[in-house]
Each structure stands twice: as structure tokens, then as C-alpha cells.
Coordinates of C-alpha atoms and ligand atoms in Angstrom, one line a residue:
M1 CA 120.2 42.2 57.9
A2 CA 121.3 39.1 56.3
S3 CA 124.3 39.9 53.6
G4 CA 123.7 36.7 51.4
S5 CA 120.6 36.2 49.0
S6 CA 117.4 36.0 51.2
S7 CA 113.8 34.9 50.4
L8 CA 110.7 35.0 52.2
M9 CA 108.1 32.1 52.4
W10 CA 104.7 33.7 53.2
F11 CA 102.3 30.9 54.7
R12 CA 98.7 31.6 54.6
K13 CA 96.9 28.5 53.7
G14 CA 99.3 25.7 52.5
L15 CA 100.3 25.2 56.0
R16 CA 102.6 22.2 55.0
I17 CA 106.1 21.1 53.9
H18 CA 104.9 18.3 51.5
D19 CA 104.0 19.2 48.0
N20 CA 104.5 23.0 48.6
P21 CA 105.8 24.4 45.3
A22 CA 106.1 28.0 47.0
L23 CA 108.3 26.7 49.7
E24 CA 110.4 24.6 47.5
Y25 CA 111.0 27.8 45.2
A26 CA 111.8 30.0 48.1
A27 CA 114.5 27.5 49.5
R28 CA 116.1 27.1 45.9
G29 CA 119.3 28.9 45.7
S30 CA 118.9 31.2 48.8
D31 CA 121.3 31.6 51.6
Y32 CA 118.6 32.5 53.9
L33 CA 114.9 31.5 54.1
Y34 CA 112.5 33.4 56.6
P35 CA 109.3 31.3 56.8
V36 CA 106.7 33.5 58.0
F37 CA 103.0 33.5 59.4
V38 CA 101.2 36.5 60.1
I39 CA 98.4 36.4 62.6
D40 CA 95.7 38.7 60.9
P41 CA 93.5 40.5 63.3
H42 CA 90.7 40.6 60.2
Y43 CA 90.4 37.0 60.9
M44 CA 89.8 36.9 64.6
E45 CA 86.8 37.8 66.9
P46 CA 87.2 36.2 70.3
D47 CA 84.3 38.1 71.9
P48 CA 81.4 35.6 72.0
N49 CA 78.9 38.4 72.2
A50 CA 80.0 39.5 68.7
F51 CA 78.8 36.1 67.4
S52 CA 75.4 36.7 68.9
S53 CA 75.4 40.0 66.8
G54 CA 76.3 38.2 63.8
S55 CA 80.2 38.2 63.2
R56 CA 81.5 35.8 60.8
R57 CA 85.0 36.0 61.9
A58 CA 86.7 32.7 63.1
G59 CA 85.4 30.9 66.2
L60 CA 87.2 29.1 68.9
N61 CA 87.5 25.8 67.3
R62 CA 88.8 27.0 64.0
I63 CA 91.5 29.3 65.8
R64 CA 92.7 26.3 67.8
F65 CA 92.8 24.0 64.8
L66 CA 95.0 26.9 63.0
L67 CA 97.4 27.3 66.0
E68 CA 97.8 23.3 66.2
S69 CA 98.6 23.4 62.5
L70 CA 101.2 26.3 63.1
V71 CA 102.8 24.4 66.0
D72 CA 103.0 21.5 63.7
L73 CA 104.5 23.4 60.8
D74 CA 107.1 24.9 63.2
L75 CA 108.0 21.4 64.3
N76 CA 108.4 20.2 60.9
L77 CA 110.5 23.2 59.7
Q78 CA 112.7 22.8 62.7
K79 CA 113.3 19.1 61.4
L80 CA 114.7 20.6 58.3
G81 CA 116.8 23.1 59.9
S82 CA 114.4 26.0 59.9
R83 CA 111.6 27.5 62.1
L84 CA 108.4 29.3 61.8
L85 CA 108.6 33.1 62.5
V86 CA 105.2 34.5 63.7
L87 CA 104.3 38.1 63.4
N88 CA 101.1 40.1 64.3
G89 CA 99.3 42.8 62.6
E90 CA 97.8 43.9 59.2
P91 CA 99.5 41.7 56.9
S92 CA 100.9 44.1 54.3
E93 CA 102.3 46.4 56.8
V94 CA 104.0 43.9 58.7
L95 CA 105.3 42.3 55.4
F96 CA 106.6 45.6 54.1
R97 CA 108.7 45.9 57.2
C98 CA 110.3 42.5 57.1
L99 CA 110.8 42.7 53.4
K100 CA 112.9 45.7 53.9
E101 CA 114.7 45.0 57.0
W102 CA 115.7 41.5 56.0
N103 CA 116.7 42.5 52.4
I104 CA 114.6 39.9 50.8
K105 CA 115.0 39.1 47.1
K106 CA 112.5 36.6 46.6
L107 CA 108.9 36.5 48.0
C108 CA 106.9 33.4 47.7
F109 CA 103.3 32.6 48.6
E110 CA 100.5 30.5 47.3
F111 CA 97.9 31.9 44.9
D112 CA 94.6 32.5 46.6
T113 CA 91.3 33.2 45.0
E114 CA 89.5 34.6 47.8
P115 CA 88.6 38.3 47.4
Y116 CA 90.3 39.2 50.5
Y117 CA 93.4 37.9 49.5
Q118 CA 93.3 39.1 46.0
A119 CA 93.2 42.6 47.4
L120 CA 96.0 41.9 49.8
D121 CA 98.2 40.4 47.3
N122 CA 97.9 42.9 44.8
K123 CA 98.9 45.5 47.4
V124 CA 101.9 43.2 48.4
K125 CA 102.9 42.4 44.9
K126 CA 102.9 46.2 43.8
Y127 CA 105.1 47.1 46.6
A128 CA 107.5 44.2 46.1
T129 CA 107.7 44.8 42.4
A130 CA 108.6 48.5 42.9
A131 CA 111.2 47.4 45.4
G132 CA 112.5 44.8 42.8
I133 CA 111.8 41.7 44.7
E134 CA 111.1 38.7 42.6
I135 CA 107.6 37.2 43.2
F136 CA 106.5 33.7 42.9
S137 CA 102.8 32.8 43.5
P138 CA 102.0 29.5 42.3
V139 CA 98.3 27.9 42.2
S140 CA 98.6 24.9 44.5
H141 CA 95.6 24.9 46.6
T142 CA 93.3 23.4 44.1
L143 CA 93.9 20.8 41.2
F144 CA 93.3 23.3 38.5
N145 CA 93.9 26.9 38.1
P146 CA 90.4 28.4 38.1
A147 CA 91.6 31.2 35.6
D148 CA 92.5 28.6 33.1
I149 CA 89.0 26.9 33.3
I150 CA 87.4 30.2 32.9
Q151 CA 89.3 31.2 30.0
K152 CA 88.7 27.9 28.2
N153 CA 84.8 28.7 28.8
G154 CA 85.1 32.0 27.0
G155 CA 85.6 34.2 30.1
R156 CA 82.7 33.0 32.5
P157 CA 82.9 29.9 34.9
P158 CA 81.0 26.9 34.0
L159 CA 77.8 26.4 36.0
S160 CA 77.2 22.8 36.1
Y161 CA 79.6 20.2 37.7
Q162 CA 79.2 18.2 34.4
S163 CA 80.4 21.1 32.1
F164 CA 83.2 21.9 34.5
V165 CA 84.4 18.2 34.5
K166 CA 84.3 18.2 30.6
L167 CA 86.0 21.3 30.2
A168 CA 88.6 20.6 33.0
G169 CA 89.6 17.2 31.5
E170 CA 92.6 15.5 33.3
P171 CA 94.2 18.0 35.6
S172 CA 97.9 18.3 34.3
W173 CA 99.3 19.8 37.2
A174 CA 97.5 17.4 39.6
S175 CA 98.7 14.4 37.7
S176 CA 102.3 15.7 37.4
P177 CA 104.9 13.9 39.6
I178 CA 105.2 15.5 43.2
S179 CA 108.7 16.7 43.8
T180 CA 110.8 14.7 46.2
E181 CA 110.5 15.6 49.9
L182 CA 112.7 18.3 51.2
T183 CA 115.4 17.1 53.4
S184 CA 116.8 20.4 54.6
L185 CA 116.1 24.1 54.3
P186 CA 118.3 27.2 54.1
P187 CA 118.7 28.8 57.8
V188 CA 116.8 31.6 58.9
G189 CA 118.8 34.8 58.7
S190 CA 118.9 37.6 61.5
V191 CA 115.6 38.9 62.3
G192 CA 116.8 42.1 63.4
S193 CA 114.1 44.2 65.2
C194 CA 111.1 42.8 63.7
P195 CA 108.8 41.7 66.5
I196 CA 108.9 37.9 66.0
S197 CA 106.8 35.6 68.4
E198 CA 106.3 32.1 69.0
V199 CA 103.0 30.5 68.1
P200 CA 100.5 32.0 70.4
T201 CA 98.3 30.2 72.5
I202 CA 94.4 30.5 72.2
E203 CA 94.2 32.5 75.3
N204 CA 97.1 35.0 74.0
L205 CA 94.5 35.7 71.0
G206 CA 91.9 36.5 73.6
Y207 CA 89.7 33.4 73.0
E208 CA 88.6 31.7 76.2
D209 CA 89.1 27.9 75.9
T210 CA 86.8 25.1 76.7
E211 CA 87.2 22.1 78.8
E212 CA 89.2 19.2 77.1
D213 CA 86.0 17.0 77.0
D214 CA 84.1 19.8 75.2
R215 CA 86.6 20.1 72.4
T216 CA 86.4 18.9 68.8
P217 CA 88.0 15.7 68.3
F218 CA 89.8 17.0 65.0
K219 CA 93.4 18.2 65.7
G220 CA 95.1 20.4 63.4
G221 CA 98.5 20.1 61.5
E222 CA 100.1 18.5 58.5
S223 CA 101.2 15.4 60.4
E224 CA 97.6 14.7 61.6
A225 CA 96.5 15.4 57.9
L226 CA 98.8 12.9 56.5
R227 CA 98.1 10.1 59.2
R228 CA 94.4 10.7 58.6
M229 CA 94.6 10.5 54.8
R230 CA 96.7 7.3 54.9
E231 CA 94.2 5.7 57.2
S232 CA 91.3 6.5 54.9
I233 CA 92.9 5.2 51.7
A234 CA 94.5 2.3 53.5
N235 CA 90.9 0.7 53.3
K236 CA 91.0 0.3 49.4
E237 CA 87.5 -1.4 49.3
W238 CA 86.1 1.8 51.1
V239 CA 87.7 3.9 48.8
A240 CA 86.7 2.1 45.8
N241 CA 83.1 1.9 46.8
F242 CA 82.7 5.5 48.3
E243 CA 79.4 7.0 47.0
K244 CA 78.0 10.2 48.1
P245 CA 75.5 11.0 49.2
K246 CA 75.2 7.5 50.6
G247 CA 76.7 7.5 54.1
D248 CA 75.2 7.9 57.4
P249 CA 75.4 11.5 58.8
S250 CA 74.8 10.6 62.4
S251 CA 77.8 8.1 62.5
L252 CA 79.6 9.2 65.4
V253 CA 82.6 6.7 66.4
K254 CA 83.6 6.5 62.6
P255 CA 82.6 9.2 60.6
A256 CA 81.0 8.1 57.1
T257 CA 83.4 10.3 55.1
T258 CA 87.0 11.2 55.6
V259 CA 86.9 14.3 57.6
L260 CA 89.8 15.8 55.5
S261 CA 88.1 19.0 54.8
P262 CA 89.6 21.1 57.7
Y263 CA 93.1 19.9 56.5
L264 CA 92.4 20.7 53.1
K265 CA 90.7 24.2 54.0
F266 CA 94.1 25.0 55.6
G267 CA 96.3 23.3 53.3
C268 CA 97.7 20.8 55.8
L269 CA 97.0 18.4 53.0
S270 CA 97.9 18.9 49.4
S271 CA 94.9 18.3 47.4
R272 CA 97.2 17.2 44.6
Y273 CA 98.7 14.5 46.8
F274 CA 95.4 13.4 48.0
Y275 CA 94.2 13.1 44.5
Q276 CA 97.0 11.1 43.4
C277 CA 96.6 8.6 46.4
I278 CA 92.8 8.0 45.3
Q279 CA 94.1 7.5 41.9
E280 CA 96.8 4.8 42.9
V281 CA 94.0 3.0 44.9
Q282 CA 91.7 3.0 41.9
R283 CA 94.4 1.7 39.6
N284 CA 94.7 -1.3 41.9
V285 CA 91.1 -2.4 42.4
K286 CA 88.9 -4.3 39.9
R287 CA 86.0 -1.9 40.1
H288 CA 85.4 1.7 41.7
T289 CA 82.8 4.5 41.8
F290 CA 83.2 7.5 39.4
P291 CA 82.6 11.2 39.8
P292 CA 80.5 13.0 40.8
V293 CA 79.8 10.3 43.7
S294 CA 83.3 8.9 44.2
L295 CA 86.0 10.2 46.5
L296 CA 87.7 11.6 43.6
G297 CA 84.6 13.4 42.5
Q298 CA 84.5 15.0 45.9
L299 CA 87.8 16.7 45.0
L300 CA 86.4 17.8 41.8
W301 CA 83.2 19.5 43.7
R302 CA 85.9 21.4 45.6
D303 CA 87.6 22.6 42.4
F304 CA 84.3 23.3 40.7
F305 CA 83.1 25.6 43.3
Y306 CA 86.4 27.4 43.5
T307 CA 86.2 28.0 39.9
V308 CA 82.7 29.5 40.0
A309 CA 83.5 31.6 43.1
F310 CA 86.7 32.9 41.4
G311 CA 84.7 33.8 38.4
T312 CA 81.5 35.5 39.9
P313 CA 81.6 38.9 41.2
N314 CA 79.7 39.3 44.5
F315 CA 79.5 35.6 44.7
D316 CA 79.0 35.8 48.5
Q317 CA 75.8 37.8 48.5
M318 CA 72.4 37.6 46.8
K319 CA 72.3 41.3 45.5
E320 CA 74.3 41.9 42.3
N321 CA 75.3 38.3 42.0
R322 CA 74.4 37.3 38.5
I323 CA 74.1 33.6 39.3
C324 CA 71.9 33.9 42.2
K325 CA 67.9 33.8 42.1
Q326 CA 66.6 36.9 44.1
I327 CA 64.2 35.5 46.6
P328 CA 62.3 37.8 49.3
W329 CA 63.6 35.9 52.3
K330 CA 62.1 36.7 55.7
N331 CA 64.1 39.0 58.2
D332 CA 63.3 37.2 61.2
D333 CA 65.8 37.3 63.9
D334 CA 64.1 35.2 66.3
L335 CA 63.8 32.4 63.9
L336 CA 67.4 32.7 63.0
R337 CA 68.4 32.6 66.8
A338 CA 66.4 29.5 67.6
W339 CA 68.3 27.7 64.6
R340 CA 71.8 29.0 65.6
D341 CA 71.3 28.3 69.2
A342 CA 69.9 24.9 68.8
R343 CA 66.4 25.7 70.0
T344 CA 64.0 24.8 67.2
G345 CA 62.6 22.1 69.2
F346 CA 63.3 19.6 66.3
P347 CA 65.7 17.4 68.0
W348 CA 67.6 16.2 64.7
I349 CA 68.1 19.7 63.7
D350 CA 69.2 21.0 67.1
A351 CA 71.5 18.1 67.5
I352 CA 73.4 18.9 64.3
M353 CA 73.6 22.5 65.4
I354 CA 75.2 21.5 68.6
Q355 CA 77.5 19.2 66.6
L356 CA 78.5 22.5 64.7
Q357 CA 79.2 24.3 68.0
K358 CA 81.1 21.5 69.5
W359 CA 83.0 19.9 67.0
G360 CA 83.0 22.5 64.1
W361 CA 82.3 19.7 61.6
M362 CA 79.3 17.7 60.5
H363 CA 78.5 15.3 57.8
H364 CA 77.5 16.7 54.5
L365 CA 74.0 15.5 54.8
A366 CA 73.6 16.9 58.2
R367 CA 74.6 20.2 56.7
H368 CA 72.0 19.7 54.0
C369 CA 69.3 19.3 56.7
V370 CA 70.2 22.2 58.8
A371 CA 70.6 24.6 55.6
C372 CA 67.5 23.6 53.9
F373 CA 65.7 23.8 57.2
L374 CA 66.8 27.4 57.7
T375 CA 66.0 28.7 54.2
R376 CA 63.5 27.0 51.6
G377 CA 62.5 24.2 53.8
D378 CA 61.1 25.6 56.9
L379 CA 62.0 29.0 58.3
F380 CA 62.7 31.1 55.1
V381 CA 65.5 32.9 56.5
H382 CA 68.0 34.4 54.1
W383 CA 71.0 32.0 53.3
E384 CA 73.5 34.6 54.0
K385 CA 72.6 34.5 57.7
G386 CA 73.2 30.8 57.9
R387 CA 76.3 31.1 55.8
D388 CA 77.6 33.6 58.4
V389 CA 76.9 31.1 61.2
F390 CA 78.8 28.3 59.5
E391 CA 81.7 30.6 58.4
R392 CA 82.3 31.4 62.1
L393 CA 81.9 27.9 63.5
L394 CA 83.0 25.5 60.9
I395 CA 86.6 24.4 61.3
D396 CA 86.7 23.7 57.5
S397 CA 85.0 27.1 56.7
D398 CA 86.0 28.0 53.3
W399 CA 84.9 31.0 51.5
S400 CA 84.1 29.4 48.0
I401 CA 82.8 26.1 49.4
N402 CA 80.6 27.4 52.0
N403 CA 79.0 30.2 49.9
A404 CA 78.4 27.7 47.1
N405 CA 76.7 25.3 49.2
W406 CA 74.4 27.8 50.8
L407 CA 73.5 29.0 47.3
W408 CA 72.9 25.3 46.3
L409 CA 70.9 24.3 49.4
S410 CA 68.5 27.5 49.4
C411 CA 67.9 26.8 45.6
S412 CA 69.4 30.1 44.9
S413 CA 71.8 28.8 42.3
F414 CA 73.0 25.6 40.8
F415 CA 70.0 23.5 42.0
Y416 CA 66.5 24.6 41.7
Q417 CA 64.1 21.5 43.0
Y418 CA 62.7 23.7 45.8
N419 CA 60.0 20.9 46.6
R420 CA 62.7 18.4 47.4
I421 CA 63.0 19.0 51.1
Y422 CA 64.6 17.3 53.9
S423 CA 62.0 16.3 56.6
P424 CA 63.3 17.6 60.1
I425 CA 61.8 14.6 61.7
S426 CA 61.7 11.6 59.3
F427 CA 65.1 12.2 57.7
G428 CA 66.7 12.0 61.0
K429 CA 64.6 8.9 62.2
K430 CA 66.0 7.1 59.0
Y431 CA 69.4 7.3 59.9
D432 CA 69.3 7.7 63.6
P433 CA 66.2 5.4 64.5
N434 CA 67.4 5.0 68.0
G435 CA 68.1 8.4 68.7
N436 CA 71.8 8.0 69.6
F437 CA 73.1 11.0 67.7
I438 CA 70.5 13.1 69.0
R439 CA 71.2 12.0 72.6
H440 CA 74.9 12.4 72.3
F441 CA 74.5 16.2 71.5
L442 CA 71.5 16.8 73.4
P443 CA 72.0 14.9 76.6
I444 CA 68.8 16.5 77.8
L445 CA 66.9 14.1 75.8
K446 CA 68.3 11.1 77.4
V447 CA 65.6 11.4 79.8
V448 CA 62.7 11.8 77.4
D449 CA 61.5 8.3 77.3
H450 CA 61.6 7.9 80.8
D451 CA 60.5 11.2 82.2
L452 CA 58.3 13.2 80.0
A453 CA 57.2 15.4 83.0
S454 CA 60.8 16.9 83.3
K455 CA 60.8 20.8 83.3
E456 CA 63.6 20.9 80.4
C457 CA 61.6 18.3 78.2
K458 CA 58.4 20.1 78.5
Q459 CA 60.2 23.3 77.8
I460 CA 61.9 21.8 74.6
L461 CA 58.4 20.5 73.4
Y462 CA 56.7 23.6 74.3
E463 CA 59.2 25.4 72.1
A464 CA 58.8 22.8 69.3
Y465 CA 55.2 23.6 69.4
Q466 CA 55.6 27.3 69.4
L467 CA 57.8 27.0 66.4
N468 CA 55.5 24.8 64.9
K469 CA 52.8 27.2 65.1
R470 CA 54.9 29.9 63.4
L471 CA 55.5 27.6 60.6
N472 CA 51.7 27.6 60.2
G473 CA 51.2 24.0 61.4
K474 CA 53.3 22.4 58.6
V475 CA 54.3 19.8 61.1
S476 CA 51.5 17.7 62.5
E477 CA 50.6 17.2 66.1
E478 CA 51.4 13.5 65.6
D479 CA 54.9 14.4 64.4
L480 CA 55.5 16.5 67.4
K481 CA 54.4 13.6 69.8
S482 CA 56.9 11.2 68.1
L483 CA 59.8 13.6 68.8
G484 CA 60.5 11.6 71.9
Ligands
LIG501 P1 84.6 13.8 52.0 O1 83.4 13.3 51.5 O2 85.6 12.8 52.5 O3 85.4 14.5 50.8 C1 86.8 14.9 50.7 C2 86.8 16.3 50.4 O4 86.1 16.8 49.1 C3 86.3 17.2 51.3 O5 87.2 17.4 52.3 C4 86.2 18.6 50.6 O6 87.5 19.2 50.7 C5 85.8 18.0 49.2 N1 84.2 18.2 49.3 C6 83.2 17.2 49.6 N2 82.1 17.7 49.3 C7 82.0 18.8 48.9 C8 81.3 19.8 48.4 N3 79.9 19.5 48.5 N4 81.5 21.0 48.0 C9 83.0 21.1 47.9 N5 83.8 20.2 48.2 C10 83.5 19.2 48.8 N6 83.1 22.1 52.8 C11 84.1 22.7 53.1 O7 85.3 22.3 53.1 N7 84.0 24.0 53.7 C12 82.8 24.7 53.9 O8 82.8 25.7 54.6 C13 81.7 24.0 53.5 N8 80.4 24.6 53.8 C14 79.3 23.8 53.3 C15 78.0 24.5 53.8 C16 77.0 23.7 53.5 C17 75.6 24.4 53.7 C18 76.9 22.6 52.9 C19 75.7 21.7 52.6 C20 78.2 21.8 52.6 C21 79.3 22.4 53.0 N9 80.6 21.9 52.7 C22 82.0 22.7 53.0 C23 80.8 20.7 51.7 C24 80.7 19.4 52.5 O9 79.7 19.1 53.4 C25 82.1 19.2 53.3 O10 83.2 19.3 52.3 C26 82.3 17.9 53.7 O11 81.2 17.3 54.6 C27 83.6 17.6 54.5 O12 83.8 16.2 55.0 P2 84.8 15.3 54.4 O13 86.1 15.8 54.4 O14 84.7 14.0 55.3 O15 84.4 15.1 53.0

């Protein structure tokens, strides 16, 4: 047990040193600082068969990204004279033991709006308060405090982006100056008998890794987040003219958007810092785009969805969700599996689903296409099933944003023009006229032009035909022929 005053910084999201109010407060006036990350079994499911039977828990790409982020965090802590202490187990049990054994006087962690963390944090707060431990849990994952917006709106979250932006006004926290970079941290005290480990490998956690060539191109960690963000905003013209939904979803070499979502999800990048960097660019250009389509507007979408999700009971389900339309979705696991395993026979849809499996990230419009296809567009399968697949496979899988977008795309909430559908054929052709994206993720189709007689091609076209039949011939024979 350490004899001076000790504080514990509990990292969950917010895996960064820069602009981290909880970490700064934990360090202030403490003789010892224990930076802790708990590997939570609730989050993991290494068994690929569990995915086939519908597990939403984190898949390989996201766990690898998390571990890379932890290694980077550990290195950055070491540069400041500290290090990351990794523990394993049910987080509250693990923490109670450490708080006691290390005689912690101050417990700091970022506020989290997700129901899982709300329940966990209440338990931890109750214990800490009874033990006389000071708690500091600031809102720093989003630009606004969702609770403030809900309060301003009379206790209910605003349900349109426009009303959110109007209510929110200029984010005072997000516009306030970011404190100067930390140059050192208090040392870690004695860890006693608490079972501390190094950051585990992917194999330690039971996941089977893929070959290097098959891995996602996006590497986790704060250092990569900052590098990536600086690279994006260095192109001032691009930032000034950013306009979503314009942009090519099939762009491979240089994605049309920032690909900062995985870094924002894990808090490797502070949304406030990103917001201020965009503002700085906008101040120095003659003209720029505005919300909702601008880059700054994208961050406001994020905050909007966080606010609605926080203020809506049962947000992640159709039943008993007051903002969700009750739709008699089909319960057809064959169709779900065909979509999930990239076997629909529509190359544009299948290629996007392979990109999801391999990269754990797809462009926004690509997500639109496959989510629309699964739900109201073509297969009429329940949005919750698609949400589960995204939840497991996306690196940026985020409880609030993922559920919100599935509600949107299935016309269950926020957006109701159910007749505005992405064609699984012509939409892809518009952006990928030469089939480069399709051939990249479905290399089997490289041969289609030259060897229509190949067995695999016949199989794919046959499956497309079968599916087409199940869709009551909505897609014409001519469309099918044009797939090659
Ligand atoms: P950019 O266009 O560069 O935008 C910058 C940041 O703004 C993003 O990193 C993200 O944090 C935020 N942002 C952008 N678009 C949205 C949006 N529509 N809603 C909320 N925030 C947004 N995004 C996730 O981060 N996690 C998810 O789990 C997720 N699930 C989705 C599911 C579906 C069905 C759909 C249609 C979209 C989903 N999105 C999700 C939203 C969006 O597609 C991604 O945030 C975006 O494509 C990430 O790429 P980027 O970082 O290059 O975005």
C-alpha cells in the first residue's frame, strides 16, 4: 500500500493523454497515480461460431485496434514517468480490490452515457462514496453534455438535428481552451498483490489472428489518431469544401472521409480537440461549408445521436422504444445470413459486406446501402439483426451512433421516406463504374468478364437469381445480366 495520497485513473474510452480532464485531475496533487485499464470479459467473444449464432460482442478487428491503442497509451504514459496497469475481470470487482489495496483517495474516469456503463458506474460510485473516496467523472467524450441539452428541452431529447443544433448553440466546453500538454505524471505506487499484467496479445484473449495482408489498414492508438487528424486537416481546401453525403464510397486508396471514427469511438482522439482544429481551418479560409454537411457538422451528428440515445429508454430495441416505429419485420435467418456472409449475389452489397469483415470500416454511403438493403429496401429483415452484425464487426462500433443510424436507415425513426431506396445495382455502378471496388473485395469477380463459364461465377449468379426470386422479381433479368 502506498503511504502518500494516491489516485486511480480508470481508462475505458478516452484512451489518450491529450485533452483528458479525468487524467489531469487524477494527477493533480497526488503522490502516486495508478493508471488502470480493465479487460472486461463482457466485451469479448473470440469464438467465431458465436458470431454465426448472433453474438454482438467485439470481433477480431476491434479487439486488435483496442490492444494497439492500449500499447500506445502505455508508451505515452511511460514517456511521462508512468505506465499502464492492465487488469482482468468484472470491472467493479477488480476495482474494489485495487481501491482498497492501494488506499486510493481519488477515483477519476470519463463519464459514459451507455446503459452498460451507467449501471457499472453507479455500482462503483456507490462503493467509492461509502469508502470516502473522492470521485471525478467529467463529460469529455462528446462536445456537449447530453444531460444539459435534454434539460434545456424540458426533459426529453430533441429528435431532429436542426432542433438539436438550435438548442445546443455554441458548445462552451468544446470552445474553451484545452489545457497545456502534460509533461510528467506522478509515479505508480506499489501494486501489492493485485494481479497486474502487460497489455495482452490478441492470442492471449483467445482470438485467432489473420495474416498480415488480410488485416484492416487502420491501426489503433492516440499517436496514429493525431497523425491521421493532422494529415486530414492539413488539406485546408478539402476541410473547407467537405460536404456529406458527397464523396465516393468506393474510394480505396484514399477514403473520401477522415476515417477518424474508430479513434473517436475509443477516445484516442478528443472530439473537442478535433472540433477546435476544424474551427481553426475555417477561420483561415474565405468560404467553407456548414452543418449538417460540413466536417464540423459531422461531429454535431455524433453529439446529436449521443443525446437522443442517452435520453431514450430502450433506444437499442424496437419494442418499448417510444421513438421507434413498430414494423412487422420478417424473421428470416436465411436472408440475414446471405447478407451477413456476403452471399446476396449483388456484387456491390457483397463487396461492402466483405469490406466490413476485412477492414471493420466502410464509407457512410456504403453503410447506407447495405443497411437499406437488409431492411426496408429489399430483404425486410429486422434492423436489430443488422445492428448486431455491425456491432460485432465495426472497429468504430459505437452503441449510440450505430443504433441511431440503424433506426434512421430502416425508417424506424428520424427519417421516414421509406420509398427513397438505394438500388443495389445502379447506385454501385454510379460510383464504381469499372468495378474496381467490387473486384478488390470480391476477387472471384475478377474473372467474370473473361470467364463467365467459371463454376464460382455461375454459383454467384445462380445465388443472385435465387435471391431475386425470393424478392418477388423486384430485380429484372436485365439487371441480373448486367452484374458481370
Ligand atoms: P467523417 O465523415 O470523416 O466524419 C467525422 C466524424 O463525425 C466521424 O468519425 C464520426 O465520429 C462523426 N460522424 C460522421 N457521420 C456520422 C453519423 N452519421 N452519425 C454520427 N456520427 C457521425 N459511426 C460510428 O462512429 N460508429 C458506428 O457504430 C456507426 N454505425 C453506423 C451504422 C449505420 C447503419 C450507418 C448508416 C452509419 C453508421 N455510422 C457509425 C456513422 C458513419 O457512417 C461513420 O461515423 C462514418 O462513416 C465514419 O467515417 P469517418 O470517420 O471517415 O467520418
